[in-house]
CSV table of C-alpha atoms in Angstrom, one decimal:
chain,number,residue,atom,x,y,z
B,1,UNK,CA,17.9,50.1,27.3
B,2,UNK,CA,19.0,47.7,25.2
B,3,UNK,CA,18.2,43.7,25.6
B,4,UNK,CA,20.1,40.8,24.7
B,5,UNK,CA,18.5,37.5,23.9
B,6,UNK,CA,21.3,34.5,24.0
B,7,UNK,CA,21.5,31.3,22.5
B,8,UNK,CA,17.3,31.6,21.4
B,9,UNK,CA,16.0,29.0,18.6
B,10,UNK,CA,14.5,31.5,16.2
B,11,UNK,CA,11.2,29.9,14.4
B,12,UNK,CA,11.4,31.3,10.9
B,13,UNK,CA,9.7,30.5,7.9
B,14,UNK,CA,12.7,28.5,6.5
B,15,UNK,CA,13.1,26.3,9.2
B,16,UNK,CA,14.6,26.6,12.9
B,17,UNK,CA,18.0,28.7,14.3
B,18,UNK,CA,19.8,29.2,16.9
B,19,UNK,CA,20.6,32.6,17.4
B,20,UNK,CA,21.5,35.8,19.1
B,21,UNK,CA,19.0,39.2,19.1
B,22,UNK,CA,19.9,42.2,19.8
B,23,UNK,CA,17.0,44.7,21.0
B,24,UNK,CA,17.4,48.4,21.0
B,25,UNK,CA,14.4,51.3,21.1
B,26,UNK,CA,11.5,48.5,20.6
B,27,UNK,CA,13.1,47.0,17.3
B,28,UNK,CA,15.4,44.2,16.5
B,29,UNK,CA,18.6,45.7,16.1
B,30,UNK,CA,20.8,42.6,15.1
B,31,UNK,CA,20.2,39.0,14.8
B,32,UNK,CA,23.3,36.3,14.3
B,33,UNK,CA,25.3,34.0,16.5
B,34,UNK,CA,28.2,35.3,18.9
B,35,UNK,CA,26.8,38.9,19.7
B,36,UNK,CA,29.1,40.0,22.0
B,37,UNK,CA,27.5,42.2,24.8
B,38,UNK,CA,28.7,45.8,25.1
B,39,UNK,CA,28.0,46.5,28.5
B,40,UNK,CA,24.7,47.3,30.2
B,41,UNK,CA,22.1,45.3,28.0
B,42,UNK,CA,19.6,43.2,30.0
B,43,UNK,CA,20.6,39.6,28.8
B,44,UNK,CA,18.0,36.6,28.8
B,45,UNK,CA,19.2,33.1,28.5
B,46,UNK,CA,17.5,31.7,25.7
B,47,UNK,CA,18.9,28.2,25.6
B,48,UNK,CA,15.8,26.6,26.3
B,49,UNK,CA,13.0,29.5,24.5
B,50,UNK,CA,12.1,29.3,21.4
B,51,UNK,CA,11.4,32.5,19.7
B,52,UNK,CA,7.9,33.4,17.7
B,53,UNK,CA,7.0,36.9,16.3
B,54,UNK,CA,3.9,38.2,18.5
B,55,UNK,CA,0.4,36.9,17.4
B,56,UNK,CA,-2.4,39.1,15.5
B,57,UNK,CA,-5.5,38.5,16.0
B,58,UNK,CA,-9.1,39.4,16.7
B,59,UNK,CA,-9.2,37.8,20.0
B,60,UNK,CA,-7.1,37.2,22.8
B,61,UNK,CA,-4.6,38.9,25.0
B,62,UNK,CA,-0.7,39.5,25.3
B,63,UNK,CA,-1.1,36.5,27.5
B,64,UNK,CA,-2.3,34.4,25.1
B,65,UNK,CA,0.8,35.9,22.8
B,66,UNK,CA,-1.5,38.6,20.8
B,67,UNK,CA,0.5,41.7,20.3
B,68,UNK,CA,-1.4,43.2,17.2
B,69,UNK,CA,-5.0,43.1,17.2
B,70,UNK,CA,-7.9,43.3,14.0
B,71,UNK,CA,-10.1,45.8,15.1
B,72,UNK,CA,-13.5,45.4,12.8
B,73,UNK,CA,-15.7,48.5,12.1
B,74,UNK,CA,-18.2,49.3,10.5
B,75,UNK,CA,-18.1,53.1,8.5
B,76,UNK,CA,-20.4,55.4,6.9
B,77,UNK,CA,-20.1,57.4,4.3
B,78,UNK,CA,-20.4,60.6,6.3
B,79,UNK,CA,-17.8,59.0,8.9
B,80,UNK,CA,-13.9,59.6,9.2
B,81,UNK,CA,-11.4,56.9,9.8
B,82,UNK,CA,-9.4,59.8,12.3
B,83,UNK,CA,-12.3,59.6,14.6
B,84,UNK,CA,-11.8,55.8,14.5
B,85,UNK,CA,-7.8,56.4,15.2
B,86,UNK,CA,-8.8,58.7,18.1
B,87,UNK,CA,-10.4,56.5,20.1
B,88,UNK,CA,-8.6,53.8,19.8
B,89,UNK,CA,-5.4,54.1,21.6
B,90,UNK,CA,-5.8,52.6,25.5
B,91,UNK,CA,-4.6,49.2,24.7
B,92,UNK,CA,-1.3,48.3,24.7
B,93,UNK,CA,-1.5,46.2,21.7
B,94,UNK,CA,-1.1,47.8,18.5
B,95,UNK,CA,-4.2,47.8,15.8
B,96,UNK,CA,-5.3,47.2,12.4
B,97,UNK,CA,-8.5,48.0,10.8
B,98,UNK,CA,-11.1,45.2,9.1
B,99,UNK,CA,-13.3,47.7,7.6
B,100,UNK,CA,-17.6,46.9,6.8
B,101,UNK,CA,-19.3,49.3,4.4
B,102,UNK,CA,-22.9,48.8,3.7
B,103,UNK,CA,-21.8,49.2,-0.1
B,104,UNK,CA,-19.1,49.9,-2.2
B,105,UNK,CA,-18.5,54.3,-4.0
B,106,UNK,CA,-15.1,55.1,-6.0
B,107,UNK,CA,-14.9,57.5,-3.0
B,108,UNK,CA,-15.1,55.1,-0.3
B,109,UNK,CA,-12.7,52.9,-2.2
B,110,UNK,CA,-10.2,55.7,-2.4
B,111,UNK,CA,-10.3,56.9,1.1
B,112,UNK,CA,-9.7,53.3,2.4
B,113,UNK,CA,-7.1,53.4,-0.1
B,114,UNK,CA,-5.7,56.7,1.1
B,115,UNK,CA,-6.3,55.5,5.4
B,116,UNK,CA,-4.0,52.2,4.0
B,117,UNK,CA,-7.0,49.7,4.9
B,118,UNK,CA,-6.9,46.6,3.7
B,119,UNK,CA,-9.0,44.3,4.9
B,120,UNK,CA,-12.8,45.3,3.4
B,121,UNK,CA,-16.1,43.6,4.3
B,122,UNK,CA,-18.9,44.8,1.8
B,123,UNK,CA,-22.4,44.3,2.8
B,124,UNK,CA,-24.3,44.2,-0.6
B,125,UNK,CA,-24.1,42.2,-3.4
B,126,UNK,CA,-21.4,43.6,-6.0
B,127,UNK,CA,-20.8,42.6,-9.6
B,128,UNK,CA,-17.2,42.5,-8.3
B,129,UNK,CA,-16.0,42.0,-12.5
B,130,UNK,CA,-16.5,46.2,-12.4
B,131,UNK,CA,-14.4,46.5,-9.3
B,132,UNK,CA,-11.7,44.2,-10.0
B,133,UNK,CA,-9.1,47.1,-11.6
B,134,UNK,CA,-9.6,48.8,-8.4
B,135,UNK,CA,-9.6,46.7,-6.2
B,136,UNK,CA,-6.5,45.1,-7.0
B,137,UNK,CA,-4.6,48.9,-7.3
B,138,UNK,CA,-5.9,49.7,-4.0
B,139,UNK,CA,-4.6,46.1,-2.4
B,140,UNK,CA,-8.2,45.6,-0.7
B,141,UNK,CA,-8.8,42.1,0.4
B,142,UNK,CA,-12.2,40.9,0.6
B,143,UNK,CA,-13.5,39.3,3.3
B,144,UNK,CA,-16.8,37.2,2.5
B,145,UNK,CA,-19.2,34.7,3.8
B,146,UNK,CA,-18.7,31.0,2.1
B,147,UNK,CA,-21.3,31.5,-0.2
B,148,UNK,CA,-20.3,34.4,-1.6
B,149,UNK,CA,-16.7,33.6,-2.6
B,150,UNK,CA,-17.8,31.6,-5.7
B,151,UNK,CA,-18.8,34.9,-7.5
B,152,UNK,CA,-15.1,35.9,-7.2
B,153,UNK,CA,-13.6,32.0,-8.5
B,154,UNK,CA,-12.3,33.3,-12.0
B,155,UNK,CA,-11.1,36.7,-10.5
B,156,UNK,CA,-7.7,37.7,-9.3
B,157,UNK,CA,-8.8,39.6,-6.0
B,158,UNK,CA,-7.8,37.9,-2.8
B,159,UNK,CA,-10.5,36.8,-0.2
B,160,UNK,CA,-11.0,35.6,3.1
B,161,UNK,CA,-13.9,33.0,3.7
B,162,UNK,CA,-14.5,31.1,6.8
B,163,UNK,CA,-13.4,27.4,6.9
B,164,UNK,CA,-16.4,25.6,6.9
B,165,UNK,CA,-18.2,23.2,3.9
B,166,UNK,CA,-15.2,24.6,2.1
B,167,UNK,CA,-12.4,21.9,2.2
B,168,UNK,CA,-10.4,22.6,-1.3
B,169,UNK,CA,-10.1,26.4,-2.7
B,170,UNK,CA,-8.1,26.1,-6.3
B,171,UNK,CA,-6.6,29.8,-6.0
B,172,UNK,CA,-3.9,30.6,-4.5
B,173,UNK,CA,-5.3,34.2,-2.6
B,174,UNK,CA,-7.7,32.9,-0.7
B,175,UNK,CA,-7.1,32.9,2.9
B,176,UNK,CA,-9.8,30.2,5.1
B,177,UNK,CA,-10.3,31.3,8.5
B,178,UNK,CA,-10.7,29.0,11.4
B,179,UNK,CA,-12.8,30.3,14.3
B,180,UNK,CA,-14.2,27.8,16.9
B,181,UNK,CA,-16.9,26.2,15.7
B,182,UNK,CA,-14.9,24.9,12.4
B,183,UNK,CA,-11.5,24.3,14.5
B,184,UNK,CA,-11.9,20.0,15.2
B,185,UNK,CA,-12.7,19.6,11.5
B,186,UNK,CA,-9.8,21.8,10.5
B,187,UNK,CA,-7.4,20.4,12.8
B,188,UNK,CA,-7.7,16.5,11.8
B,189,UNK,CA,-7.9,17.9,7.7
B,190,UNK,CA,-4.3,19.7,8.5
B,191,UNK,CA,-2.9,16.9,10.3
B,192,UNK,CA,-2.6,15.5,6.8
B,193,UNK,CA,-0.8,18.1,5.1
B,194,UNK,CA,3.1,19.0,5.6
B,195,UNK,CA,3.7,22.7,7.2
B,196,UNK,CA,4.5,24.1,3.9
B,197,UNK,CA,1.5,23.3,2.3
B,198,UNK,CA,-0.4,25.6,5.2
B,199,UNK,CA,0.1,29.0,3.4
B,200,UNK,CA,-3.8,29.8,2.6
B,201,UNK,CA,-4.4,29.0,6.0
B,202,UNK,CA,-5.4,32.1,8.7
B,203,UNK,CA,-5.8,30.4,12.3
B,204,UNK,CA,-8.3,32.9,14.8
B,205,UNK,CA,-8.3,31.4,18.2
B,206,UNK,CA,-8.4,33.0,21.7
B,207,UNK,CA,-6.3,30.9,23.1
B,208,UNK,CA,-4.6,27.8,21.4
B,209,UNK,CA,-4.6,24.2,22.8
B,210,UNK,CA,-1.0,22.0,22.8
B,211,UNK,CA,-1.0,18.9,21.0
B,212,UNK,CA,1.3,16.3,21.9
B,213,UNK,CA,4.4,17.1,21.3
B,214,UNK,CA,8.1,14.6,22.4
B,215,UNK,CA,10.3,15.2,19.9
B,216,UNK,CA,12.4,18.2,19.5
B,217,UNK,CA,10.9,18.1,15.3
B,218,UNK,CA,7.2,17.7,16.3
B,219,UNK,CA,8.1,21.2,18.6
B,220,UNK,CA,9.3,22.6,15.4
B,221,UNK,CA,7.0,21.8,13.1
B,222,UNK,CA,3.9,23.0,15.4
B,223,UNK,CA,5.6,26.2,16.1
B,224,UNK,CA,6.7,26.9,12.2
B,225,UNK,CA,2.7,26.0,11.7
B,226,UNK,CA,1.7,28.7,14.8
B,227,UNK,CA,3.7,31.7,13.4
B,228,UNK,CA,2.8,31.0,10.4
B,229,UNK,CA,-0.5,31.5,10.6
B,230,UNK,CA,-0.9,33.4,13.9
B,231,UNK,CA,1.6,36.0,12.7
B,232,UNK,CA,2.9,35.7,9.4
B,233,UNK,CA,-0.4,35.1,7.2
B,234,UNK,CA,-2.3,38.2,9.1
B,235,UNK,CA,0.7,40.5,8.8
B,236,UNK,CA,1.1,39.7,5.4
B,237,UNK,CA,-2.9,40.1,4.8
B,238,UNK,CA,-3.2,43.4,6.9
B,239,UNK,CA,-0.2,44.9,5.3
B,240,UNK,CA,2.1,45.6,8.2
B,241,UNK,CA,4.8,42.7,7.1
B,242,UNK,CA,7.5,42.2,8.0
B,243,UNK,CA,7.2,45.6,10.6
B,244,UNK,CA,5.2,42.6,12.5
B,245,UNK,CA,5.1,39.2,11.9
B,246,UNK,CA,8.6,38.7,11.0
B,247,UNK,CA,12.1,38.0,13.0
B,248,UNK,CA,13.6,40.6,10.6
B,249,UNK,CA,16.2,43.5,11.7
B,250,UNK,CA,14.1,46.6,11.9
B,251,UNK,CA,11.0,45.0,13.1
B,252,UNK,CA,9.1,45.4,16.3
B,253,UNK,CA,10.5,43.1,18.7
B,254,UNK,CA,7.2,41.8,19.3
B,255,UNK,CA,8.2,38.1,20.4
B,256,UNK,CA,6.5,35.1,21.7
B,257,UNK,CA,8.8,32.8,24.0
B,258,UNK,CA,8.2,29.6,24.6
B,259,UNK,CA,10.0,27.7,27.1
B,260,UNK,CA,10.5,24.1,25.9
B,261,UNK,CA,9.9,22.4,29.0
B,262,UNK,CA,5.9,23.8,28.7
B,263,UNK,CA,5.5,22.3,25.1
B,264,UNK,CA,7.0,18.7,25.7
B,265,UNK,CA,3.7,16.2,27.3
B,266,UNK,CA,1.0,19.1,27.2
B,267,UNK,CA,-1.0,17.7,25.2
B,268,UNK,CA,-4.7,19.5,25.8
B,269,UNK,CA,-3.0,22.3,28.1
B,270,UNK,CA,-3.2,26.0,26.4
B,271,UNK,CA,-0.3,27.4,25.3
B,272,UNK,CA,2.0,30.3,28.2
B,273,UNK,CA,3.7,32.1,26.4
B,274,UNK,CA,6.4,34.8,27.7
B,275,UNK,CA,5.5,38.2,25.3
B,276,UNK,CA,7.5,40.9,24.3
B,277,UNK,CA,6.3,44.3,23.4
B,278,UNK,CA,8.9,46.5,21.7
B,279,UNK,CA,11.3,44.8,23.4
B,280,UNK,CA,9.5,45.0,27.1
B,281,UNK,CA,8.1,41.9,28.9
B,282,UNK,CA,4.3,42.2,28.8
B,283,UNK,CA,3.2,39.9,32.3
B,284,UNK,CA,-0.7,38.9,32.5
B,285,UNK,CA,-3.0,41.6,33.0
B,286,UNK,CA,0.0,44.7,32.8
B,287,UNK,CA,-0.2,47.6,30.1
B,288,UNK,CA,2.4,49.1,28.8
B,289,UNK,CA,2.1,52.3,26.7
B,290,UNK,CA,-0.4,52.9,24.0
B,291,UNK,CA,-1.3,51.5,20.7
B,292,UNK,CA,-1.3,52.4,17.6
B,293,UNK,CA,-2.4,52.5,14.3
B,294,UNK,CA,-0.6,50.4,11.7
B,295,UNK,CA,-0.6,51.8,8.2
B,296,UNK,CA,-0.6,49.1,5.6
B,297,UNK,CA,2.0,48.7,3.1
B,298,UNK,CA,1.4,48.2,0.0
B,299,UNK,CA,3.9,45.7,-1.1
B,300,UNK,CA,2.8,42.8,0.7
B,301,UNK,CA,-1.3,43.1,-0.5
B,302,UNK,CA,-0.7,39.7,-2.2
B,303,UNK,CA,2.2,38.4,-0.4
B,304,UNK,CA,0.6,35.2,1.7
């Protein structure tokens, strides 16, 4: 069946626009003004939604607007990333893998490589100067605790450290991530800073709290800020962009809509969104067919 979404405001990384999306077989078939239905499509009014790609994220639900989540395990040489695969298709959210290893072999390196893994968390202390070469043909991204990132300042690997005593990073591939504990500190540092200045920025939050918002440009700008670094960053990061974390044709029509009478004065409320899964409304609490894996591409390793 095939879904059209009429009149939507479209939150893209350039800036806002109203549009038209045509949905067909769980991907965005067509996005521009003046569609013109064909008979039989579902049609949603979307003069008062605004339209987000779906979240990814550790935690949260398709409530909460998280259609892809980062699934973190921890594997053993002697273990196979199939049996991972296997077991974990019951959601209805589709997956990526955050990878531990104990340490780092030229074997394990190439079967991550080969299983399309990007995100790696190494337990021992490397000399990550021998690794570089690799590392950077494979499109791993590290993730590391904050002080561990300095041995990797004069290297072009990208990272991931937690926001924390860090406030200023000079390299351009390092994602900080915000959990909890950090969020208050990061919120009033950001506050300061224009949206486009947000780009090593990776936002992990169960749920996320409104600020106040009146004006149709403070809507804008928080909602340019929330896909960009609920969706865009970790797509981009994980290697499944623009498949998801994009308003693309050809992407999953994994949306987030937002009507705009819940973001105006809801200052402290948490965010209810309407989600889309391949094109199917997602309500609180339903599932709706299984997940999958999400094999990286290797274009967008360094693409934040």
């Amino acid at each position: 069946m095939k879904t059209l979404i009429r009149g939507a405001t479209l939150i893209y990384a350039g800036g806002p626009k109203v549009e038209d999306v045509l949905i067909h077989s769980g991907k965005i078939q067509e996005i521009r003004s003046g569609i013109r239905p064909m008979g039989g499509e579902r049609q949603i009014d979307g003069s008062s939604q605004y339209v987000l790609p779906g979240f990814i994220s550790e935690e949260g639900t398709l409530a909460q607007g998280v259609t892809t989540k980062i699934k973190k395990i921890h594997w053993s040489e002697t273990a196979d990333l199939g049996d991972w695969n296997q077991n974990q298709g019951e959601e209805c959210t589709d997956y990526v893998f955050r990878v531990s290893l104990a340490s780092l072999t030229k074997e394990l390196l190439e079967r991550l490589d080969q299983n399309r893994v990007k995100v790696l968390r190494v337990e021992q202390k490397l000399d990550w100067r021998i690794w570089e070469e690799r590392i950077q043909r494979a499109g791993i991204v590290l993730e590391l605790e904050a002080d561990e990132y300095r041995s990797l300042a004069g290297l072009s690997i990208p990272f991931i450290v937690p926001y924390g005593r860090i406030k200023k990073v000079g390299r351009s591939r390092t994602i900080i991530k915000v959990t909890d504990e950090g969020r208050l500190a990061w919120a009033k540092q950001m506050k300061k800073l224009d949206p486009l200045d947000m780009r090593s920025y990776w936002l992990e939050e169960q749920e996320t709290i409104l600020p106040k918002l009146v004006k149709e440009e403070e809507i804008v700008r928080y909602l340019s800020i929330l896909a960009h670094i609920r969706s865009r960053v970790p797509a981009k990061v994980f290697g499944v962009f623009p498949m998801k974390g994009s308003l693309h044709v050809g992407a999953d029509a994994d949306l987030v809509l937002l009507e705009r009478s819940q973001l105006v004065d809801q200052a402290g409320a948490a965010l209810v969104p309407r989600v889309m899964r391949k094109g199917e409304w997602i309500e609180s609490g339903e599932r709706a067919g299984k997940s999958q894996f999400l094999s990286a591409n290797r274009t967008y390793a360094y693409g934040f």
